[in-house]
CSV table of N, CA and C in Angstrom, one decimal:
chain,number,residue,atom,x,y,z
L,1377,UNK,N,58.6,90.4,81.1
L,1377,UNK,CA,60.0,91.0,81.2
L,1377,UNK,C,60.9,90.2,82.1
L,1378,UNK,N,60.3,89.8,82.8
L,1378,UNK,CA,61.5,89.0,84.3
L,1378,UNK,C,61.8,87.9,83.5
L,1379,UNK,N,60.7,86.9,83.1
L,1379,UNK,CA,61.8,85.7,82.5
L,1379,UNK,C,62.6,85.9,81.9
L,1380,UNK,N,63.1,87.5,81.3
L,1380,UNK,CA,64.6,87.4,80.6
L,1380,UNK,C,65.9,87.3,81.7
L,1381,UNK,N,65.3,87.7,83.0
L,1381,UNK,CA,66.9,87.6,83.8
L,1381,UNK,C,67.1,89.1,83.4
L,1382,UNK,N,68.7,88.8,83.8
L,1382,UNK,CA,69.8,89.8,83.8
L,1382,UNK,C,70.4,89.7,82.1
L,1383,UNK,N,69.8,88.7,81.3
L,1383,UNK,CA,70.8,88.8,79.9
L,1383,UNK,C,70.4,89.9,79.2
L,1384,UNK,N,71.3,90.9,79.0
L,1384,UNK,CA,70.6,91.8,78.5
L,1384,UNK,C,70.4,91.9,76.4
L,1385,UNK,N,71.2,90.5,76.2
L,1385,UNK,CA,71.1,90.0,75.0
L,1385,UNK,C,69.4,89.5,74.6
L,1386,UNK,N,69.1,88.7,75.3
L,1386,UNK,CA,67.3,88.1,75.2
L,1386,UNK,C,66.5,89.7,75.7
L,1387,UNK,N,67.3,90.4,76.5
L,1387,UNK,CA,66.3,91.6,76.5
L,1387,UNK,C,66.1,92.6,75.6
L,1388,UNK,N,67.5,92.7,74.9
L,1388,UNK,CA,67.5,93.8,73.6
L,1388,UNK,C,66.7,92.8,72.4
L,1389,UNK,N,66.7,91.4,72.0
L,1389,UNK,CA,66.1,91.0,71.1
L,1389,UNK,C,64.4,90.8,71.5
L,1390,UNK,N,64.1,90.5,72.6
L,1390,UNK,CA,62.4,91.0,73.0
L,1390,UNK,C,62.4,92.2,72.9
L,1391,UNK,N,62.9,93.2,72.9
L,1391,UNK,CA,62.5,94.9,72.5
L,1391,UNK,C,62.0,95.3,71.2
L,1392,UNK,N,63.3,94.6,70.6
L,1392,UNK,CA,63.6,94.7,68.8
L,1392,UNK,C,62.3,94.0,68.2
L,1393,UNK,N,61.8,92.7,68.5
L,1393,UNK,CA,60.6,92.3,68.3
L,1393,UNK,C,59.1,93.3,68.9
L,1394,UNK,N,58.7,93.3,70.1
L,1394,UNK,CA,58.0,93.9,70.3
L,1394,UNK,C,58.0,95.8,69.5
L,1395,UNK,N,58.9,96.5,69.3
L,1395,UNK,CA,58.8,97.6,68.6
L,1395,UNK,C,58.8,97.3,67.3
L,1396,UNK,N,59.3,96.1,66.7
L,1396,UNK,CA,59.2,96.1,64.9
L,1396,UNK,C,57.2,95.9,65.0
L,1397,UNK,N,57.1,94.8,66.3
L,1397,UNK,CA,55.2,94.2,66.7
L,1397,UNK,C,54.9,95.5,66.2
L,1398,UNK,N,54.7,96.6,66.7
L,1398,UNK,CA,54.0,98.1,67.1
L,1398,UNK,C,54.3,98.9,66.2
L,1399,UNK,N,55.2,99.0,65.7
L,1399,UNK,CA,55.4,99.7,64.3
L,1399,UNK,C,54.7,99.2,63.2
L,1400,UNK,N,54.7,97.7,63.0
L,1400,UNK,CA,53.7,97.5,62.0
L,1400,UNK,C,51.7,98.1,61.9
L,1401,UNK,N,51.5,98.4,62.9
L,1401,UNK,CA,50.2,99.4,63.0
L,1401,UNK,C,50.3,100.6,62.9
L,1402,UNK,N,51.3,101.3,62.5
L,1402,UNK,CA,51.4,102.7,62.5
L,1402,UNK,C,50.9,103.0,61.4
L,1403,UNK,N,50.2,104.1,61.2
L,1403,UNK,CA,50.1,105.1,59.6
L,1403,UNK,C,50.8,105.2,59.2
L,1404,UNK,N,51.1,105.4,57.9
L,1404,UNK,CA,52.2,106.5,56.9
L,1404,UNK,C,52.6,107.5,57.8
L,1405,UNK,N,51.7,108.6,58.7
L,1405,UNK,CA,52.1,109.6,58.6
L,1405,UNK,C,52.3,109.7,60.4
L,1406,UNK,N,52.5,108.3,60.9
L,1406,UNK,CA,52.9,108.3,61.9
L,1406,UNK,C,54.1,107.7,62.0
L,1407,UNK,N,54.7,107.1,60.6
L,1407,UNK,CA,55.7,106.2,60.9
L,1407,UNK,C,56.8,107.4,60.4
L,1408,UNK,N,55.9,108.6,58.9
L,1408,UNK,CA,56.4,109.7,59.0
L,1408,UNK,C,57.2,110.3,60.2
L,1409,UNK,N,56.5,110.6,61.0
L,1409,UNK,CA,56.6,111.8,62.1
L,1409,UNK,C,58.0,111.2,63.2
L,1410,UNK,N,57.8,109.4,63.8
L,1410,UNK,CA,58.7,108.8,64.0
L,1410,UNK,C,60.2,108.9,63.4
L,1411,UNK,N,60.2,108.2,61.9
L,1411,UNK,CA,61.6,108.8,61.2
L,1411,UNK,C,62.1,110.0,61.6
L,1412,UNK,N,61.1,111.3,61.6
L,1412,UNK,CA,62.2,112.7,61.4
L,1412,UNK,C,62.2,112.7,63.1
L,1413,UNK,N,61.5,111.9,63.9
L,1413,UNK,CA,61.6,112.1,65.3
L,1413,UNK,C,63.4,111.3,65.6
L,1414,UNK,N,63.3,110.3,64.9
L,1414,UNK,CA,64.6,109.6,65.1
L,1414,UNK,C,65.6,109.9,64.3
L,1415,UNK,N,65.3,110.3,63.4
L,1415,UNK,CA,66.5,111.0,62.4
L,1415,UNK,C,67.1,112.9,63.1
L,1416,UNK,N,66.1,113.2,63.5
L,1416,UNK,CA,67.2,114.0,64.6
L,1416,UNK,C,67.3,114.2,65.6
L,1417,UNK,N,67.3,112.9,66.6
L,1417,UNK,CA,67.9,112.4,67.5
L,1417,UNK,C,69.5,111.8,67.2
L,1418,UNK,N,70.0,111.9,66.0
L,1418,UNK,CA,70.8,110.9,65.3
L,1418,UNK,C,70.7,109.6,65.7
L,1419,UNK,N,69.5,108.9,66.2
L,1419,UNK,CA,69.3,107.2,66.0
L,1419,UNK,C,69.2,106.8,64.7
L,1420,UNK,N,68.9,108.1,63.4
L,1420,UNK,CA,69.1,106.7,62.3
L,1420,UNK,C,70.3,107.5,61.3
L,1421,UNK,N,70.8,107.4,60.6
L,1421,UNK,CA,72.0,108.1,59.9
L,1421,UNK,C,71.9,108.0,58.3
L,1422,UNK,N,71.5,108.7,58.0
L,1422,UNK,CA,70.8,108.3,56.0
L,1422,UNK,C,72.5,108.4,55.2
């Protein structure tokens, strides 16, 4: 995490990698439960 610095540019695209990383292991019915977790949070918008 520190070799990104202060850019918060290199730090949101190591996030965006590391969570797409960890999403790829999820179940069906975990990746289920995530959507409706994020879909009413309004982070995703159908």
């Amino acid at each position: 995490m520190a070799r990104f610095g202060t850019d918060p540019d290199l730090r949101r695209e190591e996030l965006i990698r590391i969570i797409g990383h960890s999403i790829e292991h999820l179940s069906v019915s975990e990746l289920e439960a995530l959507y409706y977790d994020m879909l009413t949070k309004d982070y995703i918008v159908e």
